[in-house]
Amino acid sequence: MNIAVHTSGRLKAPIGHSMVKGFVDGVDAIFALAERSEGFVWRLNTDDNPEAIKERQAYSGDARIVVTLSVWESLEQLRHYAYSTLHGKFYDRRSDWFETSDLATMVLWHVDDDIRPTLQEAKNRLNSLVKNGPTRNAFGMQHAEEFS
């Protein structure tokens, strides 16, 4: 059993604006780090992937919405990548680049080893977390131990 993680956030300015340049300039390095990290299984990659591009565009009509979707072997490995690597420093700067939200912007759930979730499923799980609070179906990092 693996763990899927989806994040969604709205940039403070359009891509190309100097306000979000630090974020945009760092994305490739952060994704490359994820792919080299212990426990990494898969991520939704829109580079030269027409289906993933369509899925991303269908997520919302807002070009400032940035989403990620990935699968990890374990919660511990995901946590290490998210908070104890360069990604953690990047994550700590999220308020520089993203609008704040009172709603959940990250959701986790368990997936079978051979499952690669869709962005629509991830969006549904994030919506479930917002609407119903943490459940086995959709939970945040702060409740992950409860549902492991």
PDB file of C-alpha atoms in Angstrom:
ATOM      1  CA  MET A   1       0.000   0.000   0.000  1.00  0.00           C
ATOM      2  CA  ASN A   2       1.339   3.424  -1.010  1.00  0.00           C
ATOM      3  CA  ILE A   3       0.265   6.934  -0.095  1.00  0.00           C
ATOM      4  CA  ALA A   4      -0.956   9.514  -2.584  1.00  0.00           C
ATOM      5  CA  VAL A   5      -0.625  13.236  -1.972  1.00  0.00           C
ATOM      6  CA  HIS A   6      -2.278  16.089  -3.814  1.00  0.00           C
ATOM      7  CA  THR A   7      -1.695  19.794  -3.318  1.00  0.00           C
ATOM      8  CA  SER A   8      -3.496  22.744  -4.822  1.00  0.00           C
ATOM      9  CA  GLY A   9      -2.883  26.434  -4.436  1.00  0.00           C
ATOM     10  CA  ARG A  10      -3.548  29.718  -6.184  1.00  0.00           C
ATOM     11  CA  LEU A  11      -0.541  31.833  -7.079  1.00  0.00           C
ATOM     12  CA  LYS A  12      -0.593  35.471  -5.982  1.00  0.00           C
ATOM     13  CA  ALA A  13       0.184  36.526  -9.554  1.00  0.00           C
ATOM     14  CA  PRO A  14       0.192  34.946 -13.015  1.00  0.00           C
ATOM     15  CA  ILE A  15       3.141  32.809 -14.097  1.00  0.00           C
ATOM     16  CA  GLY A  16       5.645  35.190 -15.644  1.00  0.00           C
ATOM     17  CA  HIS A  17       5.100  37.855 -12.974  1.00  0.00           C
ATOM     18  CA  SER A  18       8.139  38.734 -10.856  1.00  0.00           C
ATOM     19  CA  MET A  19       6.144  38.063  -7.653  1.00  0.00           C
ATOM     20  CA  VAL A  20       6.111  34.301  -8.358  1.00  0.00           C
ATOM     21  CA  LYS A  21       9.439  34.040 -10.218  1.00  0.00           C
ATOM     22  CA  GLY A  22      11.192  32.303  -7.310  1.00  0.00           C
ATOM     23  CA  PHE A  23       8.532  29.608  -7.280  1.00  0.00           C
ATOM     24  CA  VAL A  24       8.443  29.108 -11.043  1.00  0.00           C
ATOM     25  CA  ASP A  25      12.239  29.052 -11.305  1.00  0.00           C
ATOM     26  CA  GLY A  26      12.495  26.375  -8.602  1.00  0.00           C
ATOM     27  CA  VAL A  27       9.791  23.946  -9.725  1.00  0.00           C
ATOM     28  CA  ASP A  28      11.960  21.816 -12.017  1.00  0.00           C
ATOM     29  CA  ALA A  29      14.604  21.334  -9.323  1.00  0.00           C
ATOM     30  CA  ILE A  30      11.963  20.411  -6.742  1.00  0.00           C
ATOM     31  CA  PHE A  31      10.359  17.861  -9.084  1.00  0.00           C
ATOM     32  CA  ALA A  32      13.777  16.398  -9.946  1.00  0.00           C
ATOM     33  CA  LEU A  33      14.542  16.113  -6.225  1.00  0.00           C
ATOM     34  CA  ALA A  34      11.252  14.277  -5.661  1.00  0.00           C
ATOM     35  CA  GLU A  35      12.026  11.820  -8.441  1.00  0.00           C
ATOM     36  CA  ARG A  36      15.434  11.046  -6.877  1.00  0.00           C
ATOM     37  CA  SER A  37      14.073  10.750  -3.351  1.00  0.00           C
ATOM     38  CA  GLU A  38      13.788   7.493  -1.479  1.00  0.00           C
ATOM     39  CA  GLY A  39      10.221   6.253  -1.547  1.00  0.00           C
ATOM     40  CA  PHE A  40       9.143   8.220  -4.610  1.00  0.00           C
ATOM     41  CA  VAL A  41       6.886   6.131  -6.861  1.00  0.00           C
ATOM     42  CA  TRP A  42       5.226   8.431  -9.386  1.00  0.00           C
ATOM     43  CA  ARG A  43       4.030  11.969 -10.067  1.00  0.00           C
ATOM     44  CA  LEU A  44       1.625  13.524 -12.519  1.00  0.00           C
ATOM     45  CA  ASN A  45       3.918  15.044 -15.113  1.00  0.00           C
ATOM     46  CA  THR A  46       2.510  17.393 -17.719  1.00  0.00           C
ATOM     47  CA  ASP A  47       5.795  17.683 -19.638  1.00  0.00           C
ATOM     48  CA  ASP A  48       5.023  16.447 -23.155  1.00  0.00           C
ATOM     49  CA  ASN A  49       2.043  14.489 -21.813  1.00  0.00           C
ATOM     50  CA  PRO A  50      -1.109  15.609 -23.655  1.00  0.00           C
ATOM     51  CA  GLU A  51      -3.487  13.644 -21.395  1.00  0.00           C
ATOM     52  CA  ALA A  52      -1.983  15.102 -18.220  1.00  0.00           C
ATOM     53  CA  ILE A  53      -2.118  18.591 -19.741  1.00  0.00           C
ATOM     54  CA  LYS A  54      -5.840  18.141 -20.515  1.00  0.00           C
ATOM     55  CA  GLU A  55      -6.439  16.799 -17.014  1.00  0.00           C
ATOM     56  CA  ARG A  56      -4.629  19.789 -15.499  1.00  0.00           C
ATOM     57  CA  GLN A  57      -6.597  22.262 -17.636  1.00  0.00           C
ATOM     58  CA  ALA A  58      -9.891  20.606 -16.649  1.00  0.00           C
ATOM     59  CA  TYR A  59      -9.032  20.899 -12.929  1.00  0.00           C
ATOM     60  CA  SER A  60     -10.043  24.545 -12.853  1.00  0.00           C
ATOM     61  CA  GLY A  61     -10.469  27.345 -15.299  1.00  0.00           C
ATOM     62  CA  ASP A  62      -7.906  29.399 -13.410  1.00  0.00           C
ATOM     63  CA  ALA A  63      -4.361  29.466 -14.827  1.00  0.00           C
ATOM     64  CA  ARG A  64      -3.052  30.599 -11.418  1.00  0.00           C
ATOM     65  CA  ILE A  65      -4.083  27.322  -9.759  1.00  0.00           C
ATOM     66  CA  VAL A  66      -1.027  25.104  -9.330  1.00  0.00           C
ATOM     67  CA  VAL A  67      -1.507  21.425  -8.533  1.00  0.00           C
ATOM     68  CA  THR A  68       0.685  18.451  -7.737  1.00  0.00           C
ATOM     69  CA  LEU A  69      -0.147  14.777  -7.485  1.00  0.00           C
ATOM     70  CA  SER A  70       2.313  12.089  -6.474  1.00  0.00           C
ATOM     71  CA  VAL A  71       2.568   8.645  -4.924  1.00  0.00           C
ATOM     72  CA  TRP A  72       5.057   7.575  -2.262  1.00  0.00           C
ATOM     73  CA  GLU A  73       5.936   4.229  -0.678  1.00  0.00           C
ATOM     74  CA  SER A  74       5.363   5.489   2.847  1.00  0.00           C
ATOM     75  CA  LEU A  75       4.227   8.422   4.909  1.00  0.00           C
ATOM     76  CA  GLU A  76       7.688   8.670   6.509  1.00  0.00           C
ATOM     77  CA  GLN A  77       9.408   8.985   3.123  1.00  0.00           C
ATOM     78  CA  LEU A  78       6.887  11.581   1.969  1.00  0.00           C
ATOM     79  CA  ARG A  79       7.359  13.577   5.171  1.00  0.00           C
ATOM     80  CA  HIS A  80      11.134  13.459   4.802  1.00  0.00           C
ATOM     81  CA  TYR A  81      10.953  14.810   1.252  1.00  0.00           C
ATOM     82  CA  ALA A  82       8.293  17.408   2.073  1.00  0.00           C
ATOM     83  CA  TYR A  83       9.892  18.894   5.169  1.00  0.00           C
ATOM     84  CA  SER A  84      13.551  17.823   5.481  1.00  0.00           C
ATOM     85  CA  THR A  85      14.953  18.537   2.027  1.00  0.00           C
ATOM     86  CA  LEU A  86      15.199  21.553  -0.237  1.00  0.00           C
ATOM     87  CA  HIS A  87      11.462  21.080  -0.768  1.00  0.00           C
ATOM     88  CA  GLY A  88      10.953  21.989   2.906  1.00  0.00           C
ATOM     89  CA  LYS A  89      12.697  25.324   2.375  1.00  0.00           C
ATOM     90  CA  PHE A  90      10.554  25.858  -0.714  1.00  0.00           C
ATOM     91  CA  TYR A  91       7.430  24.901   1.282  1.00  0.00           C
ATOM     92  CA  ASP A  92       8.328  27.374   4.021  1.00  0.00           C
ATOM     93  CA  ARG A  93       8.145  30.170   1.424  1.00  0.00           C
ATOM     94  CA  ARG A  94       4.667  29.228   0.142  1.00  0.00           C
ATOM     95  CA  SER A  95       3.123  32.401   1.605  1.00  0.00           C
ATOM     96  CA  ASP A  96       5.476  34.444  -0.598  1.00  0.00           C
ATOM     97  CA  TRP A  97       3.957  32.941  -3.731  1.00  0.00           C
ATOM     98  CA  PHE A  98       0.493  31.567  -2.906  1.00  0.00           C
ATOM     99  CA  GLU A  99      -2.695  33.134  -1.668  1.00  0.00           C
ATOM    100  CA  THR A 100      -3.649  31.979   1.809  1.00  0.00           C
ATOM    101  CA  SER A 101      -6.700  29.801   2.161  1.00  0.00           C
ATOM    102  CA  ASP A 102      -8.791  28.777   5.125  1.00  0.00           C
ATOM    103  CA  LEU A 103      -9.545  25.528   3.271  1.00  0.00           C
ATOM    104  CA  ALA A 104      -7.311  22.480   3.033  1.00  0.00           C
ATOM    105  CA  THR A 105      -4.776  22.667   0.216  1.00  0.00           C
ATOM    106  CA  MET A 106      -3.268  19.204   0.712  1.00  0.00           C
ATOM    107  CA  VAL A 107      -4.889  15.789   0.887  1.00  0.00           C
ATOM    108  CA  LEU A 108      -3.478  12.312   1.402  1.00  0.00           C
ATOM    109  CA  TRP A 109      -4.982   8.863   0.928  1.00  0.00           C
ATOM    110  CA  HIS A 110      -3.839   5.272   0.598  1.00  0.00           C
ATOM    111  CA  VAL A 111      -3.550   3.634  -2.823  1.00  0.00           C
ATOM    112  CA  ASP A 112      -2.671   0.124  -3.920  1.00  0.00           C
ATOM    113  CA  ASP A 113       0.863  -0.285  -5.231  1.00  0.00           C
ATOM    114  CA  ASP A 114      -0.225  -0.373  -8.867  1.00  0.00           C
ATOM    115  CA  ILE A 115      -2.595   2.631  -8.714  1.00  0.00           C
ATOM    116  CA  ARG A 116      -1.784   5.989 -10.303  1.00  0.00           C
ATOM    117  CA  PRO A 117      -4.606   8.329  -9.255  1.00  0.00           C
ATOM    118  CA  THR A 118      -6.138  10.875 -11.571  1.00  0.00           C
ATOM    119  CA  LEU A 119      -6.258  14.561 -10.890  1.00  0.00           C
ATOM    120  CA  GLN A 120     -10.063  14.375 -10.833  1.00  0.00           C
ATOM    121  CA  GLU A 121      -9.902  11.754  -8.073  1.00  0.00           C
ATOM    122  CA  ALA A 122      -7.429  13.940  -6.186  1.00  0.00           C
ATOM    123  CA  LYS A 123      -9.711  16.957  -6.530  1.00  0.00           C
ATOM    124  CA  ASN A 124     -12.648  14.893  -5.258  1.00  0.00           C
ATOM    125  CA  ARG A 125     -10.640  13.757  -2.242  1.00  0.00           C
ATOM    126  CA  LEU A 126      -9.545  17.311  -1.452  1.00  0.00           C
ATOM    127  CA  ASN A 127     -13.170  18.422  -1.686  1.00  0.00           C
ATOM    128  CA  SER A 128     -14.160  15.543   0.605  1.00  0.00           C
ATOM    129  CA  LEU A 129     -11.571  16.615   3.176  1.00  0.00           C
ATOM    130  CA  VAL A 130     -12.862  20.194   3.050  1.00  0.00           C
ATOM    131  CA  LYS A 131     -16.510  19.108   3.320  1.00  0.00           C
ATOM    132  CA  ASN A 132     -16.268  16.172   5.765  1.00  0.00           C
ATOM    133  CA  GLY A 133     -13.017  16.679   7.625  1.00  0.00           C
ATOM    134  CA  PRO A 134     -10.394  13.946   7.894  1.00  0.00           C
ATOM    135  CA  THR A 135     -11.536  10.411   7.115  1.00  0.00           C
ATOM    136  CA  ARG A 136      -9.791   7.251   5.919  1.00  0.00           C
ATOM    137  CA  ASN A 137     -10.786   8.373   2.403  1.00  0.00           C
ATOM    138  CA  ALA A 138      -9.103  11.799   2.625  1.00  0.00           C
ATOM    139  CA  PHE A 139      -6.897  13.217   5.364  1.00  0.00           C
ATOM    140  CA  GLY A 140      -4.239  15.825   5.951  1.00  0.00           C
ATOM    141  CA  MET A 141      -0.680  15.373   7.112  1.00  0.00           C
ATOM    142  CA  GLN A 142      -1.676  16.241  10.700  1.00  0.00           C
ATOM    143  CA  HIS A 143      -4.070  13.237  10.789  1.00  0.00           C
ATOM    144  CA  ALA A 144      -1.969  10.818   8.739  1.00  0.00           C
ATOM    145  CA  GLU A 145      -0.907   8.665  11.708  1.00  0.00           C
ATOM    146  CA  GLU A 146      -4.565   8.145  12.609  1.00  0.00           C
ATOM    147  CA  PHE A 147      -5.312   6.600   9.236  1.00  0.00           C
ATOM    148  CA  SER A 148      -2.100   4.664   8.632  1.00  0.00           C
TER     149      SER A 148
END
